[in-house]
Amino acid sequence: MSGKGTIKARVVETDMGTTVFNVPFPTTLDDKALEALRFMAPITIKQPYHIDYIHSYGQDSPWFAGLANGHLLGNRDVKTGYTYALPRGNDMYTGQETEWVELPAEGKIHAVTVCYFGSEEFLPETPFILILVEFDGVDTLLLTRLLGVDPEEINLDWIGMPVIAKFRRLSQLKPTDIYFVPGTQS
Amino acid sequence: MRPVYAVTGGVSKFAKARPDKTFQAVVKEAYDYAVGDMGLEHAQFIEAVDGSVASYFSDHFTRQLKAGTMVQDYLGLCPKPSHRVEGGGATGGICFQEAWKQVASGYMEVCLAYGFETMSHVNTWTGNEFIALASDVSFDYPVGGFYSGYYAMMVTRHMKEFGTTAEQMAYVSVKNHMNAYHNPYAQKRMRLTVDDVRQSPMVAWPLTRLDICVMSDGAAVVVLASEEGLARLEKASGKSLPKVVVRGIGNGTDAMRMADRPHQKFDDFVANNLLDCENNDADLSYYRDLWKKGFRYPGIHSFRAGRMASKQAYKNGGILDPLEELDFIELHDAYTSSEIQTYEDMGLCRYGEGGAFAESGKAFVPGIDYGLDLKEKPVCPVNPSGGLIACGHPVGATGLMQAVFAIWQLQGTVGKHFEDETLQVRGARRGTIHSHAGTGTYVTVSILEAER
């Protein structure tokens, strides 16, 4: 079990390999050779797979347009005032279509972690800090990234820390167009 | 609904990779074991069985659509009816319940539930990506893209709210890995200390590699039957089969995005989510105080789906006090933290007390030296098999694996199947299996009971 300070004693394994042109196989298929096939090691091949999806944000599109223009939007039920920090075209209690509202640009950390590993797409970004943000007057939370602190310093006291919204200058039309840093607007 | 018997089951060895066989042949291993355990030949079972339910989570992992059909024909079940279920991590638990419905409804007399996952077809980090695609791909995946990160956030909130510690979580890891030491089907059979768990590489603070289950290849099957179906199987085998009845099932759901989970008022919690065992002055007063301190339910620290699945299953199964009335539980411990959160959802302790419960000793198996100083004696062993953390988590097989181990516990046959008596819960009469998806989006709870 490796801990901090241990020296890596293994080469990095990749799934790259050599292209095989000839597969070993008995030269004569007699009964003995056919019987022996039951004990053959399995053949494993690599199959690349790539897809471009045409993903529509549908009724949630204004949220992404808002981020691209430096505004964080949420949805609110017209009757009850229940407010979502993430887009939701219809309220889960009344079933009615929600209205768009602008959310506060500052909030508090509700929960936090540092990801030292991730799924493949995000491995180059590790370690990254994930937080859920709570806003005054908003009933649900926002999942986002925290920047501007040292991940190694993470502790439970970060929960409750005031944070303010920052926006990517060049929008990627992704929820990571917004991120948060410690601080308040005042 | 009519009585449904969980007759028998089989499990393939769970392993990081099974390149020696395709998924159909891995399922066949578990199937052959189950059929043999009933004293039947393949042809006899095929004559007796009416159909099947197939369980597998991700089409991405196999890069094969309609993989269930390929298992169906490999096992020789064509042209009998079948359908596939999918529900993230709870797929196996849902499969068990769907098979129950086939029989309980009268549609089938004998139903085979089979489940599998072959996660080794991609590397671990791609596998994590596939699993993370089971979070909202517009809002969750692009930000976190990593289930361990989601669970880590849930537990940091639990820690802040209730004072739960990482060491208490490590107790779960030590327990489950040590239990698995006696389970030959388990992928990771390890004697660990709390320090080992904490010193293991950090994955998503505060969860280390030993707080988290691993990717696996594996399969499991369960045979469910009505009274008539059981008689059919007994006639074919010429012997009396042990009677384990499915006493009750429950299922609950919650918002896919955990950020959307509501923060209910105390009165709503009492009206909708309180368990019978908590409906007393002391517990109500405890919860009232929690709400006064700012506790909101379910928040991200609790799984309302798990609470509702438990509540419904307890109602259907006639359970008033789960800790006292259940002899063991196989629950979905994808993370040590989620085992602790689930203690609370299932009412083994009150919300907020899961950390203390984890280190109390109540959830341990009697007679095993864990190398821990446990203050209390075992009351209801949780994950006597080793759970997901130690057995592995080939998603579509996992919930059915729990069912198989529960059936063996209730038959008193753990010694026969494991070639080791250590994990047999003495006199086990009633046990529960619990299967969980997403960040608590689907949860199933099923209660099994030995009829003696």
XYZ file of C-alpha atoms in Angstrom:
638
model
C 0.000 0.000 0.000
C 1.641 3.227 -1.102
C 1.320 6.312 1.018
C 2.804 9.769 0.824
C 6.515 9.801 0.154
C 6.813 6.291 -1.307
C 8.710 5.916 -4.576
C 6.875 4.397 -7.516
C 8.428 1.023 -8.364
C 6.247 0.147 -11.333
C 6.204 1.353 -14.908
C 3.057 3.187 -15.953
C 0.707 0.712 -17.641
C -1.035 1.896 -20.771
C -3.416 0.015 -23.035
C -1.249 0.620 -26.089
C 0.117 -2.501 -27.722
C 1.654 -4.100 -30.786
C -0.469 -4.982 -33.785
C -0.463 -8.772 -34.242
C -0.422 -10.184 -37.755
C -0.241 -13.892 -37.003
C -2.045 -15.685 -34.185
C -0.416 -18.901 -32.920
C -2.579 -21.902 -33.798
C -1.985 -25.669 -34.201
C -0.575 -26.483 -37.642
C -2.600 -29.681 -37.806
C -6.124 -29.851 -36.443
C -6.159 -33.421 -35.214
C -8.306 -34.567 -32.266
C -5.569 -33.818 -29.779
C -5.133 -30.287 -31.100
C -8.902 -29.666 -31.064
C -9.097 -30.885 -27.477
C -6.221 -28.595 -26.510
C -8.139 -25.545 -27.813
C -10.320 -25.713 -24.708
C -7.287 -24.610 -22.728
C -6.235 -21.800 -25.029
C -5.741 -18.396 -23.446
C -8.438 -15.913 -24.500
C -7.813 -13.471 -27.327
C -8.352 -9.882 -26.253
C -8.528 -7.071 -28.779
C -8.830 -3.300 -28.504
C -11.809 -1.581 -30.129
C -11.710 2.227 -30.334
C -15.106 3.889 -29.986
C -15.866 7.544 -30.542
C -19.163 9.352 -30.904
C -20.138 12.993 -31.362
C -23.495 13.512 -29.646
C -25.900 16.258 -30.701
C -26.973 17.194 -27.179
C -29.730 19.804 -26.799
C -30.199 21.713 -23.552
C -33.840 22.135 -24.564
C -35.881 24.250 -22.155
C -32.787 24.670 -19.971
C -30.950 26.580 -22.739
C -31.430 30.075 -21.209
C -29.395 28.958 -18.181
C -26.370 28.310 -20.386
C -26.944 31.504 -22.357
C -27.023 33.310 -19.000
C -23.677 31.877 -17.955
C -22.181 32.864 -21.288
C -23.201 36.438 -20.487
C -22.157 36.488 -16.840
C -25.563 35.832 -15.255
C -26.544 32.913 -13.025
C -30.190 32.033 -13.501
C -32.497 29.741 -11.591
C -36.124 28.746 -11.826
C -38.970 29.670 -9.497
C -42.485 28.374 -9.071
C -44.806 31.259 -9.813
C -47.299 30.437 -7.042
C -45.210 29.112 -4.177
C -41.951 30.955 -4.794
C -39.992 27.689 -4.431
C -36.703 28.459 -6.124
C -34.294 26.060 -7.802
C -30.594 26.782 -8.176
C -30.524 24.549 -11.239
C -32.838 24.823 -14.236
C -36.173 23.095 -13.936
C -38.862 23.858 -16.497
C -41.674 22.571 -14.306
C -41.985 22.719 -10.529
C -41.852 19.321 -8.820
C -44.668 20.183 -6.398
C -47.166 22.212 -8.425
C -46.295 20.764 -11.818
C -46.577 24.255 -13.266
C -44.147 25.872 -15.652
C -41.522 27.836 -13.719
C -40.262 31.354 -14.335
C -36.629 32.429 -14.756
C -34.982 34.447 -11.978
C -31.455 35.712 -11.452
C -29.726 34.081 -8.476
C -27.477 35.876 -6.005
C -23.841 36.032 -7.088
C -22.681 34.920 -3.663
C -23.503 31.997 -1.431
C -22.062 29.623 1.128
C -20.389 26.230 0.796
C -22.857 23.508 1.778
C -20.563 20.519 1.122
C -17.078 20.061 -0.281
C -14.540 17.539 -1.517
C -11.241 17.373 -3.359
C -11.148 14.815 -6.173
C -7.660 13.363 -6.521
C -8.883 11.001 -9.216
C -11.761 11.297 -11.628
C -13.358 9.754 -14.617
C -11.157 9.683 -17.697
C -12.281 13.021 -19.113
C -11.405 14.854 -15.902
C -8.178 13.103 -14.881
C -6.000 15.922 -16.283
C -7.876 18.392 -14.037
C -7.188 16.561 -10.765
C -6.988 17.522 -8.011
C -10.136 19.619 -8.370
C -12.473 20.892 -5.674
C -16.186 20.223 -5.874
C -18.676 22.156 -3.804
C -22.405 22.442 -3.424
C -23.389 26.072 -2.916
C -26.405 27.273 -0.951
C -27.882 30.717 -1.652
C -30.089 32.871 0.536
C -33.683 32.616 -0.612
C -33.020 29.607 -2.836
C -34.394 26.197 -1.885
C -31.922 23.925 -3.668
C -28.173 23.770 -4.203
C -25.715 24.290 -7.049
C -22.945 21.827 -7.896
C -19.858 23.713 -9.011
C -16.073 23.961 -8.741
C -14.146 25.996 -6.164
C -10.919 27.757 -7.100
C -8.574 30.027 -5.210
C -7.778 27.735 -2.278
C -5.169 25.030 -1.768
C -6.799 21.590 -2.114
C -4.322 20.198 0.420
C -5.807 22.490 3.048
C -9.311 21.022 2.808
C -11.154 20.683 6.107
C -14.710 20.710 7.398
C -14.471 24.382 8.331
C -14.681 25.165 4.635
C -18.366 24.251 4.938
C -20.142 27.548 5.564
C -17.403 29.566 3.828
C -18.795 32.492 1.763
C -18.082 32.179 -1.939
C -18.704 34.365 -4.947
C -19.450 33.483 -8.543
C -16.940 33.907 -11.349
C -17.620 33.343 -15.006
C -15.403 31.992 -17.739
C -14.583 34.790 -20.158
C -14.831 32.441 -23.122
C -17.980 30.397 -22.675
C -17.869 26.695 -23.435
C -21.648 26.438 -22.944
C -21.092 24.025 -20.084
C -22.019 24.304 -16.396
C -18.322 24.886 -15.710
C -18.750 28.317 -17.334
C -19.427 29.336 -13.727
C -17.150 28.584 -10.788
C -16.704 30.044 -7.329
C -13.907 31.546 -5.269
C -13.814 32.383 -1.566
C -15.069 35.813 -0.577
C -18.020 38.157 -0.536
C -19.042 40.932 -2.880
C -18.869 43.634 -0.247
C -50.246 -11.167 -4.302
C -49.365 -14.726 -3.473
C -46.367 -16.072 -1.527
C -43.054 -16.148 -3.385
C -40.166 -18.405 -2.409
C -36.517 -17.560 -3.004
C -35.457 -21.092 -3.756
C -31.778 -20.890 -4.501
C -29.086 -18.989 -6.336
C -25.559 -18.991 -7.613
C -22.718 -16.515 -7.857
C -19.682 -16.496 -10.116
C -16.428 -15.553 -8.493
C -16.256 -11.752 -8.631
C -12.970 -10.639 -10.148
C -11.348 -7.572 -11.635
C -11.466 -9.226 -15.050
C -12.762 -12.448 -16.563
C -11.161 -12.574 -20.010
C -11.472 -16.379 -19.949
C -15.215 -16.202 -20.610
C -17.742 -13.944 -22.318
C -20.535 -12.528 -20.141
C -22.967 -15.271 -21.199
C -20.610 -17.977 -19.984
C -19.976 -16.166 -16.694
C -23.749 -16.087 -16.079
C -23.826 -19.792 -16.979
C -21.412 -20.472 -14.109
C -23.812 -18.934 -11.599
C -26.785 -20.615 -13.309
C -25.173 -24.076 -13.271
C -24.413 -23.679 -9.578
C -28.015 -22.760 -8.747
C -29.515 -25.555 -10.827
C -27.098 -28.078 -9.347
C -27.878 -26.833 -5.842
C -31.536 -27.780 -6.350
C -30.442 -31.247 -7.461
C -31.635 -30.653 -10.993
C -30.223 -31.244 -14.446
C -30.323 -28.395 -16.969
C -33.146 -29.966 -18.997
C -35.272 -30.474 -15.876
C -34.889 -26.851 -14.868
C -35.651 -25.558 -18.349
C -38.842 -27.573 -18.285
C -39.783 -26.131 -14.883
C -38.898 -22.449 -15.405
C -41.448 -20.102 -16.999
C -39.226 -17.173 -17.883
C -36.641 -14.714 -16.692
C -35.706 -11.165 -15.786
C -32.290 -9.931 -16.922
C -30.238 -7.425 -14.951
C -27.341 -5.358 -16.266
C -26.589 -1.685 -15.858
C -24.532 -0.275 -18.640
C -24.673 -1.016 -22.331
C -21.430 0.964 -22.562
C -19.497 -1.605 -20.550
C -20.318 -4.471 -22.909
C -20.583 -2.277 -26.033
C -23.398 -4.653 -26.827
C -27.075 -3.791 -26.894
C -29.584 -6.513 -26.044
C -26.952 -8.438 -24.127
C -29.767 -9.964 -22.055
C -31.064 -11.740 -25.114
C -27.636 -13.279 -25.605
C -27.690 -14.628 -22.057
C -31.253 -15.858 -22.550
C -30.289 -17.971 -25.565
C -26.934 -19.082 -24.111
C -28.738 -20.459 -21.045
C -31.265 -22.228 -23.279
C -34.235 -20.181 -22.067
C -35.554 -19.236 -25.526
C -38.407 -18.966 -26.445
C -39.668 -18.282 -22.914
C -40.567 -14.720 -21.837
C -37.941 -12.352 -20.496
C -37.390 -8.671 -19.916
C -34.436 -6.556 -18.967
C -34.391 -4.107 -16.065
C -31.973 -1.235 -15.532
C -31.731 1.089 -12.581
C -28.096 2.116 -12.026
C -26.525 0.562 -8.954
C -29.910 -0.790 -7.883
C -30.336 -2.816 -11.078
C -29.864 -6.153 -9.300
C -32.263 -5.250 -6.504
C -34.834 -4.111 -9.037
C -34.337 -7.367 -10.943
C -35.021 -9.369 -7.776
C -38.214 -7.403 -7.189
C -39.347 -7.688 -10.808
C -38.836 -11.450 -10.671
C -40.847 -11.425 -7.439
C -43.635 -9.600 -9.272
C -43.650 -12.164 -12.092
C -44.371 -14.870 -9.538
C -46.458 -12.918 -7.010
C -48.784 -11.732 -9.762
C -49.379 -15.252 -11.034
C -47.731 -14.587 -14.398
C -45.022 -17.174 -13.714
C -44.672 -20.114 -11.335
C -40.873 -20.254 -11.595
C -38.761 -17.248 -12.609
C -35.026 -17.024 -13.080
C -33.451 -13.660 -12.223
C -29.993 -13.308 -13.743
C -27.579 -10.406 -13.568
C -24.094 -9.592 -14.752
C -21.634 -6.819 -15.500
C -18.301 -6.997 -17.279
C -16.609 -3.783 -16.248
C -13.113 -4.874 -17.269
C -13.781 -4.113 -20.939
C -12.528 -0.600 -20.265
C -9.877 0.789 -17.950
C -10.896 1.969 -14.483
C -11.049 5.662 -15.366
C -13.178 5.051 -18.434
C -15.357 2.855 -16.237
C -15.699 5.756 -13.822
C -16.769 7.869 -16.759
C -19.477 5.395 -17.766
C -20.735 5.278 -14.189
C -20.674 9.073 -13.943
C -22.880 9.218 -17.048
C -25.537 7.940 -14.636
C -25.613 11.473 -13.270
C -27.269 14.360 -15.130
C -25.080 14.882 -18.213
C -26.112 18.516 -18.604
C -25.349 19.673 -15.054
C -23.616 17.046 -12.890
C -21.360 15.070 -15.177
C -19.555 18.072 -16.742
C -18.776 19.548 -13.301
C -17.930 16.512 -11.158
C -17.949 13.562 -13.511
C -17.035 11.225 -10.676
C -19.346 9.360 -8.334
C -16.739 9.168 -5.580
C -16.726 12.969 -5.573
C -20.497 13.103 -5.208
C -20.412 10.655 -2.272
C -17.531 12.511 -0.685
C -19.592 15.721 -0.692
C -22.518 13.904 0.884
C -20.346 12.622 3.689
C -18.582 15.917 4.365
C -22.053 17.318 4.997
C -22.824 14.322 7.230
C -19.584 14.934 9.130
C -20.290 18.640 9.545
C -23.891 18.060 10.555
C -23.422 15.139 12.954
C -19.740 14.926 13.847
C -19.232 11.701 11.926
C -15.519 10.884 11.520
C -13.403 9.331 8.800
C -12.235 6.775 11.387
C -15.825 5.661 11.932
C -16.078 5.113 8.188
C -12.864 3.077 8.328
C -14.549 0.712 10.801
C -16.958 -0.219 8.022
C -14.065 -0.972 5.677
C -12.254 -3.095 8.271
C -15.465 -5.007 9.029
C -16.451 -5.706 5.452
C -12.982 -6.643 4.208
C -12.525 -8.918 7.237
C -15.900 -10.593 6.680
C -14.920 -11.208 3.072
C -11.827 -13.001 4.306
C -14.185 -15.944 4.879
C -16.105 -15.562 1.605
C -14.434 -17.324 -1.316
C -16.586 -15.430 -3.845
C -15.266 -12.045 -2.707
C -12.836 -10.046 -4.804
C -10.927 -8.437 -1.922
C -10.289 -10.527 1.184
C -8.161 -8.402 3.486
C -7.292 -7.975 7.134
C -7.037 -4.235 7.629
C -6.620 -1.712 10.396
C -8.274 1.688 10.652
C -4.837 3.167 9.872
C -4.547 1.073 6.692
C -7.819 2.538 5.469
C -6.873 6.107 6.320
C -3.346 5.791 4.876
C -4.578 4.337 1.597
C -4.378 6.785 -1.345
C -6.946 9.568 -1.129
C -9.515 9.386 -3.916
C -12.030 12.105 -2.988
C -11.502 13.618 0.443
C -12.167 12.043 2.906
C -12.769 8.801 0.980
C -9.674 6.679 0.383
C -9.281 3.778 -1.979
C -10.273 1.398 0.852
C -13.497 3.325 1.486
C -14.719 2.625 -2.046
C -15.833 -0.513 -3.871
C -14.039 -1.605 -7.018
C -14.928 -2.430 -10.619
C -15.689 -6.091 -11.191
C -16.713 -8.741 -13.647
C -19.247 -11.167 -12.302
C -22.705 -12.711 -12.419
C -25.387 -13.927 -10.047
C -28.699 -15.716 -10.451
C -31.683 -16.335 -8.183
C -34.592 -18.727 -8.648
C -37.981 -17.506 -7.392
C -41.077 -19.690 -7.311
C -44.699 -19.805 -6.210
C -45.900 -22.690 -4.046
C -46.882 -24.506 -7.201
C -43.526 -23.676 -8.783
C -41.683 -24.921 -5.725
C -43.660 -28.161 -5.854
C -42.705 -28.450 -9.514
C -39.008 -28.050 -8.699
C -39.247 -30.470 -5.776
C -40.974 -33.069 -7.922
C -38.265 -32.762 -10.562
C -35.433 -33.017 -8.037
C -37.113 -35.659 -5.897
C -36.223 -33.819 -2.695
C -37.623 -31.234 -0.327
C -36.109 -27.781 -0.858
C -35.533 -25.289 2.009
C -38.298 -22.697 2.295
C -37.218 -19.075 2.202
C -40.107 -16.727 1.536
C -39.892 -13.135 0.290
C -41.812 -11.452 3.091
C -41.979 -7.918 1.755
C -40.488 -5.544 -0.757
C -40.097 -1.778 -0.835
C -38.835 0.750 -3.355
C -38.109 4.459 -3.125
C -36.814 7.209 -5.389
C -35.327 10.668 -5.197
C -34.231 13.487 -7.489
C -31.451 12.523 -9.884
C -29.485 15.682 -9.092
C -28.668 15.605 -5.398
C -28.520 19.399 -5.498
C -32.286 19.292 -6.108
C -33.109 17.296 -2.964
C -35.579 19.221 -0.848
C -35.074 20.432 2.690
C -38.265 19.301 4.387
C -39.835 20.667 7.519
C -40.010 18.597 10.703
C -43.757 18.041 10.361
C -43.356 16.729 6.827
C -40.623 14.345 7.974
C -42.862 13.010 10.730
C -45.834 12.701 8.396
C -43.990 11.058 5.522
C -40.667 9.583 6.526
C -40.741 8.519 10.174
C -40.364 4.782 10.861
C -42.581 2.943 13.336
C -39.595 2.316 15.600
C -38.977 6.073 15.793
C -42.557 6.989 16.609
C -42.006 7.562 20.322
C -41.476 10.596 22.523
C -37.710 10.178 22.874
C -37.024 9.902 19.148
C -39.481 12.645 18.218
C -37.859 14.933 20.754
C -34.398 14.030 19.343
C -35.533 14.906 15.817
C -37.242 18.094 16.934
C -33.918 19.195 18.411
C -32.093 18.353 15.175
C -34.477 20.560 13.224
C -33.994 23.361 15.725
C -30.254 23.162 14.982
C -30.935 23.613 11.276
C -31.178 19.983 10.134
C -33.230 19.603 6.974
C -34.392 16.366 5.411
C -33.321 14.588 3.320
C -30.653 17.092 2.384
C -27.624 15.437 0.848
C -26.623 13.576 4.020
C -29.591 11.193 3.966
C -31.180 8.966 1.382
C -34.919 9.573 1.394
C -35.281 6.828 -1.244
C -33.640 4.366 1.170
C -35.902 5.466 3.983
C -39.037 5.082 1.853
C -37.950 1.688 0.485
C -37.307 0.516 4.059
C -40.551 1.938 5.370
C -42.537 0.210 2.649
C -40.701 -3.110 2.987
C -41.079 -3.075 6.785
C -44.784 -2.413 6.386
C -45.175 -5.234 3.878
C -42.988 -7.551 5.914
C -44.481 -6.720 9.315
C -41.251 -5.310 10.765
C -41.641 -2.815 13.594
C -38.106 -2.655 14.985
C -35.575 -3.547 12.263
C -32.528 -3.746 14.530
C -34.188 -6.284 16.796
C -36.236 -8.166 14.233
C -33.708 -8.565 11.423
C -30.961 -11.148 11.920
C -28.680 -9.683 9.247
C -28.654 -7.148 6.416
C -26.812 -7.183 3.114
C -26.799 -3.520 2.173
C -25.362 -1.500 -0.681
C -22.018 -0.257 0.669
C -20.517 1.191 -2.512
C -18.803 3.536 -0.043
C -18.143 3.151 3.673
C -19.937 6.482 4.040
C -23.053 5.199 2.303
C -23.182 2.184 4.636
C -23.265 4.638 7.537
C -25.911 6.781 5.847
C -27.934 3.631 5.136
C -27.889 2.473 8.795
C -29.909 5.613 9.445
C -32.237 5.267 6.454
C -33.037 1.699 7.494
C -33.705 2.699 11.073
C -30.885 0.696 12.692
C -30.167 3.951 14.495
C -31.556 7.472 14.297
C -30.487 9.969 11.644
C -27.206 11.432 12.798
C -26.137 8.391 14.813
C -24.714 6.297 11.966
C -21.078 7.061 12.772
C -21.416 5.938 16.376
C -23.375 2.880 15.238
C -20.562 1.932 12.821
C -17.979 1.735 15.576
C -20.288 0.306 18.231
C -19.897 -3.307 17.142
C -23.619 -3.873 16.630
C -23.189 -4.442 12.886
C -20.298 -6.913 13.173
C -20.379 -10.713 12.842
C -20.062 -12.571 16.141
C -16.957 -14.662 16.674
C -14.625 -12.819 14.282
C -11.536 -11.033 15.577
C -11.521 -7.720 13.730
C -8.585 -6.339 15.691
C -10.856 -3.527 16.869
C -11.955 -2.488 20.306
C -15.717 -2.854 19.944
C -17.789 -1.555 22.820
C -20.963 -3.489 22.079
C -21.840 -7.008 21.031
C -23.145 -7.785 17.534
C -26.901 -7.333 17.231
C -27.581 -7.347 13.502
C -24.568 -8.174 11.288
C -24.448 -5.835 8.308
C -22.778 -7.148 5.189
C -21.669 -10.455 6.650
C -20.623 -11.408 3.085
C -18.206 -8.486 2.864
C -20.592 -6.276 0.936
C -19.749 -4.415 -2.240
C -16.583 -2.948 -0.749
C -14.960 -6.358 -0.437
C -16.984 -8.641 -2.727
C -16.816 -6.235 -5.660
C -19.596 -4.483 -7.537
C -20.366 -5.922 -10.985
C -23.419 -3.693 -11.001
C -26.115 -5.864 -12.608
C -25.063 -8.857 -10.499
C -24.662 -7.102 -7.155
C -28.235 -6.961 -5.875
C -28.747 -10.587 -6.869
C -25.492 -11.575 -5.177
C -26.926 -10.104 -1.978
C -30.071 -12.188 -2.491
C -28.031 -15.375 -2.960
C -26.005 -14.767 0.195
C -29.218 -13.949 2.093
C -30.881 -17.154 0.892
C -27.860 -19.182 2.013
C -27.880 -17.459 5.410
C -31.565 -18.280 5.892
C -31.100 -21.868 4.702
C -28.214 -22.213 7.140
C -26.032 -23.368 4.235
C -23.271 -20.734 4.268
C -20.802 -23.356 5.510
C -21.590 -25.605 2.566
C -21.311 -22.886 -0.053
C -18.323 -21.004 1.405
C -16.621 -24.132 2.775
C -16.282 -22.057 5.933
C -18.904 -21.702 8.697
C -17.556 -18.429 10.086
C -20.021 -16.117 8.356
C -23.120 -18.196 9.090
C -25.385 -16.084 11.294
C -26.612 -18.645 13.819
C -30.323 -19.280 13.709
C -30.873 -16.580 11.086
C -34.605 -16.399 10.458
C -35.089 -13.044 8.791
C -32.735 -10.970 6.670
C -32.885 -7.991 4.381
C -31.219 -7.012 1.128
C -30.834 -3.386 0.052
C -29.818 -2.089 -3.359
C -29.046 1.542 -4.166
C -28.543 3.623 -7.301
C -27.124 6.989 -8.185
C -26.660 9.361 -5.271
C -29.690 7.679 -3.718
C -32.003 7.995 -6.709
C -33.444 4.459 -6.589
C -33.358 2.168 -3.586
C -34.893 -1.273 -3.122
C -35.307 -3.160 0.130
C -36.492 -6.768 0.198
C -37.116 -8.895 3.280
C -36.511 -12.635 3.197
C -37.576 -15.070 5.882
C -36.921 -18.742 6.564
C -40.041 -20.847 7.031
C -39.321 -23.592 9.478
